[in-house]
mmCIF file of N, CA and C in Angstrom:
data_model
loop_
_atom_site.group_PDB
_atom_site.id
_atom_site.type_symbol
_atom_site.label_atom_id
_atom_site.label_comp_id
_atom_site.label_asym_id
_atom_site.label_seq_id
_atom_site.Cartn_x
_atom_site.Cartn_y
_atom_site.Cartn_z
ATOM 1 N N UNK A 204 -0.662 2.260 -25.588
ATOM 2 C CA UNK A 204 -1.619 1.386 -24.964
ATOM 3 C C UNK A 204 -2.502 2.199 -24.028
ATOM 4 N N UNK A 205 -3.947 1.544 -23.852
ATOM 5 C CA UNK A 205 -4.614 2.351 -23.160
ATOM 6 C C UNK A 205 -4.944 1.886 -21.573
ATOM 7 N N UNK A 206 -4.978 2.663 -20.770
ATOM 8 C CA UNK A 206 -5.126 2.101 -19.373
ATOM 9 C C UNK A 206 -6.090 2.896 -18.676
ATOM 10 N N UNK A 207 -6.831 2.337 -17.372
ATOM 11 C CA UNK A 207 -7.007 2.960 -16.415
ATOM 12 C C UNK A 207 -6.737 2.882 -15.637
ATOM 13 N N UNK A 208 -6.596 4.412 -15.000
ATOM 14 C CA UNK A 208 -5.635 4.226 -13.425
ATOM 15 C C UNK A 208 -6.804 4.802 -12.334
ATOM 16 N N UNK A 209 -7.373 4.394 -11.121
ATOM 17 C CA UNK A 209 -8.315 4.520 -10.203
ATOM 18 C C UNK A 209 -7.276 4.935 -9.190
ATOM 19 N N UNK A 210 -8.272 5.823 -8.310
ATOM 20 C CA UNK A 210 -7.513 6.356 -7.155
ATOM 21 C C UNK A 210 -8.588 5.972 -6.023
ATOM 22 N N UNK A 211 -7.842 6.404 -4.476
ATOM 23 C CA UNK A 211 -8.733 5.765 -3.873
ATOM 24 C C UNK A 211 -8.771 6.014 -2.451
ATOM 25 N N UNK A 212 -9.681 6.623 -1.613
ATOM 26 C CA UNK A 212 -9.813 7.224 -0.498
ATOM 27 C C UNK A 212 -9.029 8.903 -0.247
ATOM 28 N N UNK A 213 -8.096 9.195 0.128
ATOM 29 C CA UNK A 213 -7.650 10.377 0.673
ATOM 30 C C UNK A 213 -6.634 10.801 -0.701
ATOM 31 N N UNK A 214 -6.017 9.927 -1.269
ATOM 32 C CA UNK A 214 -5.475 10.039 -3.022
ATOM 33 C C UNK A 214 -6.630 10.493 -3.974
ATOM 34 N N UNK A 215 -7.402 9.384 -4.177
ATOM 35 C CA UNK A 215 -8.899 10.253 -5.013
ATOM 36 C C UNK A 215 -8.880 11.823 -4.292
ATOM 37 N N UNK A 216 -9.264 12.307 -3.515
ATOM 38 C CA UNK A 216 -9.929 13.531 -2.951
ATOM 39 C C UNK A 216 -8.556 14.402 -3.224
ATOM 40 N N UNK A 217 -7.212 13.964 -3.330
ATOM 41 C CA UNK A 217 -6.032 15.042 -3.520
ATOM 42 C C UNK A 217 -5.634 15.277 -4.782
ATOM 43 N N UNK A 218 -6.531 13.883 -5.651
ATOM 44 C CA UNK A 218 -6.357 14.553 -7.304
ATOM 45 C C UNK A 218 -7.091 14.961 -7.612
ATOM 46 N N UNK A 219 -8.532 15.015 -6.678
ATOM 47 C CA UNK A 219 -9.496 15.223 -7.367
ATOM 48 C C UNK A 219 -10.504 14.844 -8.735
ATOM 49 N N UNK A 220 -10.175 13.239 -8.654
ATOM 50 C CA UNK A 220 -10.411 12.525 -9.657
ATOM 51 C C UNK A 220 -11.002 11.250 -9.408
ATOM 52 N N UNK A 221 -11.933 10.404 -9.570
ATOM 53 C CA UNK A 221 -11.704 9.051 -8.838
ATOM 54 C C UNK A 221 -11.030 7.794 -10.039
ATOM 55 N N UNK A 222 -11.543 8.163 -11.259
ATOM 56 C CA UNK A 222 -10.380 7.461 -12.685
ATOM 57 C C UNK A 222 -10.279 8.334 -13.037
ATOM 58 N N UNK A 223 -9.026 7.805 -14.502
ATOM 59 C CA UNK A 223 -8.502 8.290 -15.576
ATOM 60 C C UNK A 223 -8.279 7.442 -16.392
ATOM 61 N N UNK A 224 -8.466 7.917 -18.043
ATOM 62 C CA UNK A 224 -7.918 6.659 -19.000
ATOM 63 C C UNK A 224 -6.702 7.837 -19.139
ATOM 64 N N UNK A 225 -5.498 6.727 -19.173
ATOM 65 C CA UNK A 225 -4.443 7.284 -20.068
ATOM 66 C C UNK A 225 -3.764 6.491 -21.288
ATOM 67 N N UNK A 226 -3.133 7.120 -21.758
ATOM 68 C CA UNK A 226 -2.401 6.393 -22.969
ATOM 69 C C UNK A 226 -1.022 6.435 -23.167
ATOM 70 N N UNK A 227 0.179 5.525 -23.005
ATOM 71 C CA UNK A 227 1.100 4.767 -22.530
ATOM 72 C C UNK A 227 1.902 4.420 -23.396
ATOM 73 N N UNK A 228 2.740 4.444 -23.628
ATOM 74 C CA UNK A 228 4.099 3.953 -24.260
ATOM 75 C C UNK A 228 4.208 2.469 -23.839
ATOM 76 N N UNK A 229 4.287 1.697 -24.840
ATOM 77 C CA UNK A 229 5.298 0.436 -24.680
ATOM 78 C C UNK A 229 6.292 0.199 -23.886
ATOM 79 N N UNK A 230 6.080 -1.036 -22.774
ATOM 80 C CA UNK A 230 7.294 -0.868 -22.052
ATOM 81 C C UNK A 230 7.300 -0.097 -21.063
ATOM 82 N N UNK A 231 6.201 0.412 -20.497
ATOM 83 C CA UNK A 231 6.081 1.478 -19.562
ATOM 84 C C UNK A 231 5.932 0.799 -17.617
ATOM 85 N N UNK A 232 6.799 1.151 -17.014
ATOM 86 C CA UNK A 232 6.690 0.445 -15.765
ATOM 87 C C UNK A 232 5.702 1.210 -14.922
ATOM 88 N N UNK A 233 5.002 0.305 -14.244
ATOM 89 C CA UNK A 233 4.516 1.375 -12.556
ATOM 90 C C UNK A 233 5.470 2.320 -12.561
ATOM 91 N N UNK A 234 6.545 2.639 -11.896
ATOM 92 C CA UNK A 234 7.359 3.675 -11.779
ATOM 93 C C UNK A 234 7.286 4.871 -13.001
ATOM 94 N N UNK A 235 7.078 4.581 -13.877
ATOM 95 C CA UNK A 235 6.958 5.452 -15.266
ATOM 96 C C UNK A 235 5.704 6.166 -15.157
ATOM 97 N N UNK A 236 5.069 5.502 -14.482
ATOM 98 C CA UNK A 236 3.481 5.667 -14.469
ATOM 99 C C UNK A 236 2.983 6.532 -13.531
ATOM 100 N N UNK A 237 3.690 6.059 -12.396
ATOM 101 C CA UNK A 237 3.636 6.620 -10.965
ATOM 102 C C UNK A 237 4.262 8.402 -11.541
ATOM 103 N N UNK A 238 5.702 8.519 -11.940
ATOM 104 C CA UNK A 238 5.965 9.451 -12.222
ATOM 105 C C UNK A 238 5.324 10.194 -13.161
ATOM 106 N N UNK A 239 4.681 10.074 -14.352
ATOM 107 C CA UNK A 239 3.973 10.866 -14.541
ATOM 108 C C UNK A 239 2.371 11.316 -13.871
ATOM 109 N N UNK A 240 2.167 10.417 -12.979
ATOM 110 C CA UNK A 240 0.836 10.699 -12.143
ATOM 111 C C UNK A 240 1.745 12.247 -11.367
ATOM 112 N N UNK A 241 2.976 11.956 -11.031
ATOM 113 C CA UNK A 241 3.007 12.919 -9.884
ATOM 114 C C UNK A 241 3.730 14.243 -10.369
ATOM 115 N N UNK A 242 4.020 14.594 -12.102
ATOM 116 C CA UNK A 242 3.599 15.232 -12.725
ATOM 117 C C UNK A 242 2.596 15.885 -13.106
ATOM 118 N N UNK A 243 1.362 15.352 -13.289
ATOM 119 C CA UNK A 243 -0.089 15.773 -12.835
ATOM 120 C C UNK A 243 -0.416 16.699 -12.164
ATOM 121 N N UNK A 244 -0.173 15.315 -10.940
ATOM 122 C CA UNK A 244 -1.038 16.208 -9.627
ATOM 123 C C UNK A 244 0.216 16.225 -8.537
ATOM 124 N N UNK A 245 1.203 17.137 -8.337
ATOM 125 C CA UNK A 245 1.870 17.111 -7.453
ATOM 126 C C UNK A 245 1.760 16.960 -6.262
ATOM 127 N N UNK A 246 0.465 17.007 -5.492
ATOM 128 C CA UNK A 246 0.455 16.911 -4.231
ATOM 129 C C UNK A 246 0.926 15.467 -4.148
ATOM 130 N N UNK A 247 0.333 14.661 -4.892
ATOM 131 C CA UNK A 247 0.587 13.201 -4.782
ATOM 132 C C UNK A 247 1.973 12.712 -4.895
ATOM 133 N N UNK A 248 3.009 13.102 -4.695
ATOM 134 C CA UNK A 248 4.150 12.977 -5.157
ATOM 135 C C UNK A 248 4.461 13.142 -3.161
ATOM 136 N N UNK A 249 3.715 13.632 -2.374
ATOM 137 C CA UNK A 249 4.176 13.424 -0.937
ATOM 138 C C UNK A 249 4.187 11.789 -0.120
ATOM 139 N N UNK A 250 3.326 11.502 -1.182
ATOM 140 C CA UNK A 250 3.076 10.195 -0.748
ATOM 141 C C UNK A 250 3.360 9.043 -1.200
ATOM 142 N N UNK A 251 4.489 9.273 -1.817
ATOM 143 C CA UNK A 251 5.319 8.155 -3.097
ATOM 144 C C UNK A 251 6.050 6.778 -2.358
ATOM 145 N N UNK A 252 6.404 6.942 -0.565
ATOM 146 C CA UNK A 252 6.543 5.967 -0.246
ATOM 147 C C UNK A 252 5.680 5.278 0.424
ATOM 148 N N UNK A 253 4.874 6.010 0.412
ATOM 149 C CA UNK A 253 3.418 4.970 1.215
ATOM 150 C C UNK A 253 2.089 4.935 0.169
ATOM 151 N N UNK A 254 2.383 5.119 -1.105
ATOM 152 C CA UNK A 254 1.251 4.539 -1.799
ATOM 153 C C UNK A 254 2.033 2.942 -2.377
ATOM 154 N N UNK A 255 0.619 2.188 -2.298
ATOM 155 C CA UNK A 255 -0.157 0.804 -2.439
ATOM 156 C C UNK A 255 0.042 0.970 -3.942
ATOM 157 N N UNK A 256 0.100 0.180 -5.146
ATOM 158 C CA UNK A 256 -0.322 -0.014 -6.537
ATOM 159 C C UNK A 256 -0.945 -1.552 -6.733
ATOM 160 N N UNK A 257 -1.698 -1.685 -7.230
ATOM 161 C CA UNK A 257 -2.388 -2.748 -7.670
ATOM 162 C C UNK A 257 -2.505 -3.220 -9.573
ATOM 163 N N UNK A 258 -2.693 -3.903 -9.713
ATOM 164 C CA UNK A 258 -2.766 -4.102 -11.456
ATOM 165 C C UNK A 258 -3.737 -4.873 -11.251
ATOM 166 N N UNK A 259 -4.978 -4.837 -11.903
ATOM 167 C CA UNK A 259 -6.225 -5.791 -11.801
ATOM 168 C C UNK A 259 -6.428 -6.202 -10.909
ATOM 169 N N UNK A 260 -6.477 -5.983 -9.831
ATOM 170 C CA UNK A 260 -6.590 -6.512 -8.801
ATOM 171 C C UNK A 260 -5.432 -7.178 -7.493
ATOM 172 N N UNK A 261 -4.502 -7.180 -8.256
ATOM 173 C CA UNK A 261 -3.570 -7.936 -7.392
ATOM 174 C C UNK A 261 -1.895 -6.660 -7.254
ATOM 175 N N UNK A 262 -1.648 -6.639 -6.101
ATOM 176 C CA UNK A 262 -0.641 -5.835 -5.388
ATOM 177 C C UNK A 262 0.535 -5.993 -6.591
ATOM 178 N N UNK A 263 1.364 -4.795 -7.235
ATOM 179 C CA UNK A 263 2.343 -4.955 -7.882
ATOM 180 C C UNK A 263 3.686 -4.282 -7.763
ATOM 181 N N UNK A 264 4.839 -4.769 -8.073
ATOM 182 C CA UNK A 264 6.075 -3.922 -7.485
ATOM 183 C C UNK A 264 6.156 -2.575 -8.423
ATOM 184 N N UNK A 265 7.246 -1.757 -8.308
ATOM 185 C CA UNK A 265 7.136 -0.804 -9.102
ATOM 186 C C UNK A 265 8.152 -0.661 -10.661
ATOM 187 N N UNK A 266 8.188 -1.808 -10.485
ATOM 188 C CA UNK A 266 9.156 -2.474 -11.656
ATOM 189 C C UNK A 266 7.829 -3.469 -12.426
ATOM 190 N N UNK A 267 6.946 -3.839 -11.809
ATOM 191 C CA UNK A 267 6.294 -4.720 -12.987
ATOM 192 C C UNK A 267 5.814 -3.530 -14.468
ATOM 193 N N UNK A 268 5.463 -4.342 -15.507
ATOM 194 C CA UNK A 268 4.994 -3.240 -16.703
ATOM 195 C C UNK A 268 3.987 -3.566 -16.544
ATOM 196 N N UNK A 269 3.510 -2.273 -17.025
ATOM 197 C CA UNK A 269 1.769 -2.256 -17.306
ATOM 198 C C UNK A 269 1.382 -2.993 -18.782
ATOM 199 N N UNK A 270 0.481 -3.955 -18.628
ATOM 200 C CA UNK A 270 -0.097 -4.044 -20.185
ATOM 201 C C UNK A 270 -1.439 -3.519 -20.990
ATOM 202 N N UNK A 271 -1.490 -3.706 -21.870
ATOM 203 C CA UNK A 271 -2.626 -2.961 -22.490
ATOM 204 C C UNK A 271 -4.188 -3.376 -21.848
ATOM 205 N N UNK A 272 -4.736 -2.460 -21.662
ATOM 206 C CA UNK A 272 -6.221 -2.889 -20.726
ATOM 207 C C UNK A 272 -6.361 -2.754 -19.315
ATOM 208 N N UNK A 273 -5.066 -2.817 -18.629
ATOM 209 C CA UNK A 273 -5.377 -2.835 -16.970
ATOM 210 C C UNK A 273 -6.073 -1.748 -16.823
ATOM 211 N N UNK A 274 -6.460 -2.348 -15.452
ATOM 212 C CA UNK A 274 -6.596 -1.247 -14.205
ATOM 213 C C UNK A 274 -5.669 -1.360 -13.050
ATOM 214 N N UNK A 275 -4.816 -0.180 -13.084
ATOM 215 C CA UNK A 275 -4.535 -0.280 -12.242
ATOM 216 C C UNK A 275 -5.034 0.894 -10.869
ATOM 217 N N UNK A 276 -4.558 0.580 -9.503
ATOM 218 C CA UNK A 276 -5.581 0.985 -8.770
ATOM 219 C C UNK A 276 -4.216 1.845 -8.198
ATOM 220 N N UNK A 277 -4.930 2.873 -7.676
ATOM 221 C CA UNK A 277 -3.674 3.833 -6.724
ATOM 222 C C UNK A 277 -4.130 3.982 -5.289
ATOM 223 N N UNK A 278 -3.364 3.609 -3.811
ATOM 224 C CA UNK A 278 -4.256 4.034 -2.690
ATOM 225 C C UNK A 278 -3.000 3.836 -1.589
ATOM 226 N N UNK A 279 -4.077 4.779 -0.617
ATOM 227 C CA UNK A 279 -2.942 5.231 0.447
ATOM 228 C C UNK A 279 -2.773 4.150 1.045
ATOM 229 N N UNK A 280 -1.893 3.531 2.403
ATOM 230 C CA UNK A 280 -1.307 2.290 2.888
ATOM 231 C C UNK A 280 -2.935 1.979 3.470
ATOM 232 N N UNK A 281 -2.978 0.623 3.709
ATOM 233 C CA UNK A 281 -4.258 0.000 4.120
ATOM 234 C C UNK A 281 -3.774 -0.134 5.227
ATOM 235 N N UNK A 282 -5.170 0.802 6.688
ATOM 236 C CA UNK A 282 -5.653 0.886 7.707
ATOM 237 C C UNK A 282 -6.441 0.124 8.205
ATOM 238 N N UNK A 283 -5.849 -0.517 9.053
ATOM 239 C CA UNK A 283 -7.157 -1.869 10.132
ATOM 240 C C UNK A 283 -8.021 -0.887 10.929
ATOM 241 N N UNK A 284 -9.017 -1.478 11.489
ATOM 242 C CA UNK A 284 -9.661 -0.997 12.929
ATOM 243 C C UNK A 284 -10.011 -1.688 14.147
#
């Protein structure tokens, strides 16, 4: 299945990427996903308990599966001012 995964503020600038399409195995969780992101780009793997995941828009655990078409979004913890 095909996906895109968006990154976003200080994550974008540490992969050096702002998307990616990837292509996915059946059955594949956030966590599956997450881990091969931090295969990738290892720096991102410092920040595995304080990154945010989103699926179309809406906040997701790291147990939900991805389905064919999302976006899902990657970003560091959300900062007030």
């Amino acid at each position: 299945m095909k996906i895109t995964v968006l990154f976003f503020s200080q994550l974008r600038d540490l992969c050096g990427v702002e998307e990616l399409e990837l292509e996915l195995g059946e059955s594949t969780a956030i966590s599956d996903l997450l881990e091969s992101l931090y295969q990738r780009f290892e720096g991102l793997r410092k920040w595995d308990s304080r990154i945010l995941v989103a699926a179309d828009h809406e906040y997701v655990s790291r147990d939900a599966l991805v389905v064919p078409g999302q976006e899902i979004a990657i970003m560091p913890p959300v900062q007030g001012g």
